Amino acid sequence: MYFIANWKMFGSLNSLNSLNKVIKFFKIFKKNKFLKIVYCPPTTLLGPMAEIFKKTKIDIGAQNCHEQDSYGAFTGSVNSKMLKNIGAKYVIIGHSENRQRGENDKLINQKIKSASRSGLKVIFCIGETLNEKRKKITKKVLNRQLRLGLSKIKSKNKIIIAYEPVWSIGTGLIPNASDLYETINFIKKKIRKIKVLYGGSVNPKNIDYLKTINNLDGYLIGSASQNSKKFIDIIKKRYS
Ligand code: PEP
């Protein structure tokens, strides 16, 4: 079961102080064998976080990467090789906040290929907008995102899908259990043996509801993950 923390464009060196709580919690948590915690901070904090988690089983990941894995004149960009070099094991690709800023399926596909070549595990985000949900074209949208995003990628064993309905990210809204179960099943039938996470407003209150959806392999957690206590509460409640 994955618990992936996406800090988005938040966090400073001071924010790292509270991670000790998570390290201590993980060490003594009886069910720790069953879970994988991954922190995806902004790029500026990857190095310091790698140091903090060095002697722990907690992994770090990046929130995006350039589509080219070789070095080049791309001011402001970071490639997957550089991320791997600083200690990242994972990278989030296709997040809706980046799709909304112009990343299309083709670019996402190139990024996934690049990350895979560098040996990073990819957390590949897909999800429909509110408008698409209203038009009842969720499956069509997911199908397109999966087909184009994973085009010509033979080995999918280093890819994890994060189903994140765009209308649920940062809104406090979550899908109802039967819709979510069905969507996760749909994705798992399309790509066999793939792990599928849910992301969108996961918090210590709604985890009791979300844990009833038993085909999920974990959660991608945004704002609640920036608070160590809330993040720990989510994990504890998931297993209570
Ligand atoms: C996310 O950004 O991936 C996310 C799920 O955010 P939030 O939990 O804040 O909705």
Tab-separated table of C-alpha atoms and ligand atoms in Angstrom:
chain	number	residue	atom	x	y	z
A	1	MET	CA	0.000	0.000	0.000
A	2	TYR	CA	1.516	3.294	-1.140
A	3	PHE	CA	1.230	6.607	0.703
A	4	ILE	CA	2.730	9.207	-1.571
A	5	ALA	CA	3.120	12.759	-0.319
A	6	ASN	CA	2.944	15.456	-2.986
A	7	TRP	CA	4.110	18.739	-1.466
A	8	LYS	CA	3.511	20.656	-4.698
A	9	MET	CA	5.141	24.145	-4.636
A	10	PHE	CA	5.196	24.303	-0.833
A	11	GLY	CA	7.888	23.799	1.756
A	12	SER	CA	11.126	25.300	2.984
A	13	LEU	CA	14.074	23.903	4.940
A	14	ASN	CA	12.086	24.596	8.108
A	15	SER	CA	9.282	22.309	6.946
A	16	LEU	CA	11.662	19.362	7.110
A	17	ASN	CA	11.850	19.489	10.906
A	18	SER	CA	8.531	17.723	11.332
A	19	LEU	CA	9.627	14.724	9.233
A	20	ASN	CA	11.259	13.220	12.321
A	21	LYS	CA	7.753	12.461	13.557
A	22	VAL	CA	7.074	10.429	10.420
A	23	ILE	CA	10.382	8.557	10.701
A	24	LYS	CA	9.682	7.665	14.335
A	25	PHE	CA	6.117	6.653	13.544
A	26	PHE	CA	7.201	4.414	10.674
A	27	LYS	CA	9.801	2.639	12.812
A	28	ILE	CA	7.338	1.625	15.486
A	29	PHE	CA	4.244	1.110	13.322
A	30	LYS	CA	3.387	-2.609	13.503
A	31	LYS	CA	2.126	-2.811	9.933
A	32	ASN	CA	5.075	-0.974	8.388
A	33	LYS	CA	5.968	-3.998	6.274
A	34	PHE	CA	2.822	-3.483	4.262
A	35	LEU	CA	3.347	0.132	3.349
A	36	LYS	CA	5.619	2.270	1.238
A	37	ILE	CA	5.932	5.949	2.057
A	38	VAL	CA	7.278	8.226	-0.674
A	39	TYR	CA	7.817	11.978	-0.246
A	40	CYS	CA	7.725	14.149	-3.360
A	41	PRO	CA	8.874	17.613	-2.283
A	42	PRO	CA	9.719	20.504	-4.608
A	43	THR	CA	13.066	20.002	-6.378
A	44	THR	CA	14.832	22.381	-3.971
A	45	LEU	CA	14.171	20.012	-1.059
A	46	LEU	CA	15.088	16.725	-2.729
A	47	GLY	CA	18.723	16.862	-1.620
A	48	PRO	CA	18.013	17.742	2.034
A	49	MET	CA	15.215	15.159	2.181
A	50	ALA	CA	17.453	12.470	0.713
A	51	GLU	CA	19.816	13.169	3.608
A	52	ILE	CA	17.044	13.025	6.225
A	53	PHE	CA	15.625	9.728	4.933
A	54	LYS	CA	19.029	8.172	4.161
A	55	LYS	CA	18.932	5.542	6.882
A	56	THR	CA	15.190	4.910	6.677
A	57	LYS	CA	12.869	2.927	4.431
A	58	ILE	CA	11.123	6.099	3.297
A	59	ASP	CA	11.781	6.996	-0.335
A	60	ILE	CA	11.772	10.292	-2.165
A	61	GLY	CA	10.454	11.270	-5.555
A	62	ALA	CA	10.273	14.336	-7.768
A	63	GLN	CA	7.149	16.069	-9.018
A	64	ASN	CA	8.104	16.272	-12.692
A	65	CYS	CA	11.056	16.003	-15.065
A	66	HIS	CA	12.182	17.118	-18.496
A	67	GLU	CA	11.341	14.821	-21.405
A	68	GLN	CA	14.995	14.439	-22.354
A	69	ASP	CA	17.212	12.336	-20.126
A	70	SER	CA	20.493	13.532	-21.623
A	71	TYR	CA	21.969	16.870	-20.562
A	72	GLY	CA	21.247	19.960	-22.620
A	73	ALA	CA	20.665	23.682	-22.832
A	74	PHE	CA	17.241	23.798	-21.170
A	75	THR	CA	17.309	26.640	-18.693
A	76	GLY	CA	15.290	25.946	-15.588
A	77	SER	CA	14.777	22.259	-16.318
A	78	VAL	CA	15.836	19.122	-14.495
A	79	ASN	CA	16.082	15.729	-16.158
A	80	SER	CA	15.365	12.275	-14.773
A	81	LYS	CA	19.064	11.391	-14.646
A	82	MET	CA	19.703	14.360	-12.335
A	83	LEU	CA	16.799	13.325	-10.125
A	84	LYS	CA	18.095	9.789	-9.868
A	85	ASN	CA	21.534	11.178	-9.048
A	86	ILE	CA	20.234	13.165	-6.076
A	87	GLY	CA	18.480	10.108	-4.655
A	88	ALA	CA	14.996	10.177	-6.110
A	89	LYS	CA	13.456	6.780	-6.754
A	90	TYR	CA	10.139	8.019	-8.087
A	91	VAL	CA	8.785	10.828	-10.233
A	92	ILE	CA	5.232	12.083	-10.636
A	93	ILE	CA	4.341	12.593	-14.294
A	94	GLY	CA	1.117	13.857	-15.855
A	95	HIS	CA	-0.223	15.664	-12.811
A	96	SER	CA	-3.343	17.608	-13.773
A	97	GLU	CA	-1.782	20.842	-12.502
A	98	ASN	CA	0.857	20.380	-15.212
A	99	ARG	CA	-1.603	19.152	-17.829
A	100	GLN	CA	-3.582	22.351	-17.203
A	101	ARG	CA	-0.432	24.359	-17.892
A	102	GLY	CA	0.003	22.768	-21.306
A	103	GLU	CA	1.511	19.294	-20.886
A	104	ASN	CA	-0.163	17.008	-23.393
A	105	ASP	CA	-0.319	13.214	-23.659
A	106	LYS	CA	2.581	13.076	-26.120
A	107	LEU	CA	4.904	15.079	-23.886
A	108	ILE	CA	3.833	13.008	-20.892
A	109	ASN	CA	4.659	9.843	-22.838
A	110	GLN	CA	8.150	11.190	-23.603
A	111	LYS	CA	8.664	12.046	-19.942
A	112	ILE	CA	7.576	8.583	-18.806
A	113	LYS	CA	10.002	6.986	-21.261
A	114	SER	CA	12.804	9.268	-20.135
A	115	ALA	CA	12.172	8.556	-16.445
A	116	SER	CA	12.037	4.822	-17.091
A	117	ARG	CA	15.344	4.935	-18.950
A	118	SER	CA	16.893	6.610	-15.899
A	119	GLY	CA	15.556	3.874	-13.644
A	120	LEU	CA	12.935	5.967	-11.838
A	121	LYS	CA	9.560	4.555	-10.909
A	122	VAL	CA	6.815	6.633	-12.461
A	123	ILE	CA	3.675	7.775	-10.685
A	124	PHE	CA	1.555	8.414	-13.747
A	125	CYS	CA	-1.436	10.675	-13.018
A	126	ILE	CA	-4.656	10.455	-14.979
A	127	GLY	CA	-8.135	11.818	-14.332
A	128	GLU	CA	-11.154	13.542	-15.804
A	129	THR	CA	-12.247	17.146	-15.340
A	130	LEU	CA	-15.630	18.061	-13.870
A	131	ASN	CA	-16.915	18.886	-17.323
A	132	GLU	CA	-15.853	15.487	-18.639
A	133	LYS	CA	-17.474	13.782	-15.657
A	134	ARG	CA	-20.716	15.657	-16.322
A	135	LYS	CA	-20.586	14.615	-19.953
A	136	LYS	CA	-20.116	11.025	-18.725
A	137	ILE	CA	-16.941	10.560	-20.733
A	138	THR	CA	-14.638	9.639	-17.824
A	139	LYS	CA	-13.721	6.226	-19.256
A	140	LYS	CA	-13.092	7.658	-22.695
A	141	VAL	CA	-10.751	10.284	-21.209
A	142	LEU	CA	-8.888	7.764	-19.055
A	143	ASN	CA	-8.600	5.422	-21.998
A	144	ARG	CA	-6.992	8.166	-24.083
A	145	GLN	CA	-4.637	9.245	-21.308
A	146	LEU	CA	-3.533	5.640	-20.746
A	147	ARG	CA	-3.207	4.761	-24.431
A	148	LEU	CA	-1.191	7.832	-25.399
A	149	GLY	CA	0.700	8.237	-22.128
A	150	LEU	CA	1.894	4.650	-22.177
A	151	SER	CA	2.320	4.346	-25.929
A	152	LYS	CA	5.237	2.103	-26.921
A	153	ILE	CA	6.131	1.358	-23.305
A	154	LYS	CA	6.472	-2.392	-23.143
A	155	SER	CA	7.510	-3.000	-19.588
A	156	LYS	CA	5.061	-1.375	-17.226
A	157	ASN	CA	6.370	-2.906	-14.028
A	158	LYS	CA	7.927	0.395	-12.894
A	159	ILE	CA	4.755	2.365	-13.480
A	160	ILE	CA	2.122	3.125	-10.883
A	161	ILE	CA	-1.093	4.818	-11.922
A	162	ALA	CA	-2.573	7.560	-9.752
A	163	TYR	CA	-6.214	8.117	-10.600
A	164	GLU	CA	-6.881	11.727	-9.646
A	165	PRO	CA	-10.193	13.195	-10.766
A	166	VAL	CA	-9.336	16.841	-11.459
A	167	TRP	CA	-12.517	18.006	-9.688
A	168	SER	CA	-11.418	16.328	-6.473
A	169	ILE	CA	-7.919	17.830	-6.243
A	170	GLY	CA	-7.794	20.466	-3.524
A	171	THR	CA	-11.586	20.777	-3.386
A	172	GLY	CA	-12.502	18.530	-0.455
A	173	LEU	CA	-14.646	16.447	-2.821
A	174	ILE	CA	-14.089	12.719	-3.347
A	175	PRO	CA	-15.831	10.268	-5.686
A	176	ASN	CA	-18.454	7.956	-4.242
A	177	ALA	CA	-17.248	4.473	-3.382
A	178	SER	CA	-18.991	2.587	-6.159
A	179	ASP	CA	-17.854	5.004	-8.895
A	180	LEU	CA	-14.306	4.889	-7.593
A	181	TYR	CA	-14.288	1.099	-7.332
A	182	GLU	CA	-15.549	0.815	-10.892
A	183	THR	CA	-13.010	3.281	-12.282
A	184	ILE	CA	-10.098	1.565	-10.544
A	185	ASN	CA	-11.313	-1.764	-11.909
A	186	PHE	CA	-11.564	-0.271	-15.377
A	187	ILE	CA	-7.923	0.873	-15.194
A	188	LYS	CA	-6.751	-2.475	-13.821
A	189	LYS	CA	-8.510	-4.330	-16.612
A	190	LYS	CA	-6.854	-2.117	-19.220
A	191	ILE	CA	-3.380	-2.611	-17.792
A	192	ARG	CA	-2.995	-5.897	-16.072
A	193	LYS	CA	-0.984	-6.234	-12.843
A	194	ILE	CA	-0.565	-2.463	-12.479
A	195	LYS	CA	-0.859	-0.740	-9.107
A	196	VAL	CA	-3.507	1.950	-8.972
A	197	LEU	CA	-3.663	4.706	-6.361
A	198	TYR	CA	-6.345	7.254	-5.665
A	199	GLY	CA	-5.556	10.950	-5.245
A	200	GLY	CA	-7.762	13.954	-4.545
A	201	SER	CA	-8.507	15.571	-1.171
A	202	VAL	CA	-7.489	12.520	0.872
A	203	ASN	CA	-7.477	13.544	4.541
A	204	PRO	CA	-7.759	11.995	8.025
A	205	LYS	CA	-11.554	12.397	7.935
A	206	ASN	CA	-12.389	10.756	4.611
A	207	ILE	CA	-9.827	7.929	4.812
A	208	ASP	CA	-12.359	5.821	6.766
A	209	TYR	CA	-14.635	6.001	3.759
A	210	LEU	CA	-11.876	5.566	1.175
A	211	LYS	CA	-10.472	2.483	2.869
A	212	THR	CA	-13.698	0.617	2.097
A	213	ILE	CA	-12.688	0.668	-1.578
A	214	ASN	CA	-10.684	-2.506	-1.587
A	215	ASN	CA	-9.170	-2.506	-5.061
A	216	LEU	CA	-6.908	0.492	-4.308
A	217	ASP	CA	-3.149	0.068	-3.864
A	218	GLY	CA	-2.651	3.341	-2.040
A	219	TYR	CA	-3.087	7.093	-2.092
A	220	LEU	CA	-1.448	10.186	-3.549
A	221	ILE	CA	-1.890	12.857	-0.928
A	222	GLY	CA	-1.443	16.563	-1.572
A	223	SER	CA	-2.233	19.210	1.004
A	224	ALA	CA	-2.762	16.834	3.965
A	225	SER	CA	0.729	15.413	3.434
A	226	GLN	CA	2.331	18.763	4.225
A	227	ASN	CA	1.263	18.272	7.816
A	228	SER	CA	3.090	15.320	9.361
A	229	LYS	CA	0.413	14.700	11.977
A	230	LYS	CA	-2.332	14.541	9.366
A	231	PHE	CA	-0.217	12.311	7.137
A	232	ILE	CA	0.445	9.895	10.023
A	233	ASP	CA	-3.252	9.951	10.989
A	234	ILE	CA	-4.219	8.963	7.457
A	235	ILE	CA	-1.880	5.967	7.565
A	236	LYS	CA	-2.970	4.897	11.073
A	237	LYS	CA	-6.644	5.155	10.207
A	238	ARG	CA	-6.175	3.269	6.951
A	239	TYR	CA	-5.013	0.291	8.996
A	240	SER	CA	-7.305	0.642	12.015
B	1	PEP	C1	-2.421	16.084	-5.584
B	1	PEP	O1	-1.951	17.203	-5.795
B	1	PEP	O2	-1.938	15.107	-6.175
B	1	PEP	C2	-3.533	15.949	-4.646
B	1	PEP	C3	-4.134	14.816	-4.547
B	1	PEP	O3	-3.838	17.076	-3.916
B	1	PEP	P1	-4.885	17.198	-2.694
B	1	PEP	O4	-4.705	15.979	-1.826
B	1	PEP	O5	-4.514	18.455	-2.015
B	1	PEP	O6	-6.249	17.221	-3.306
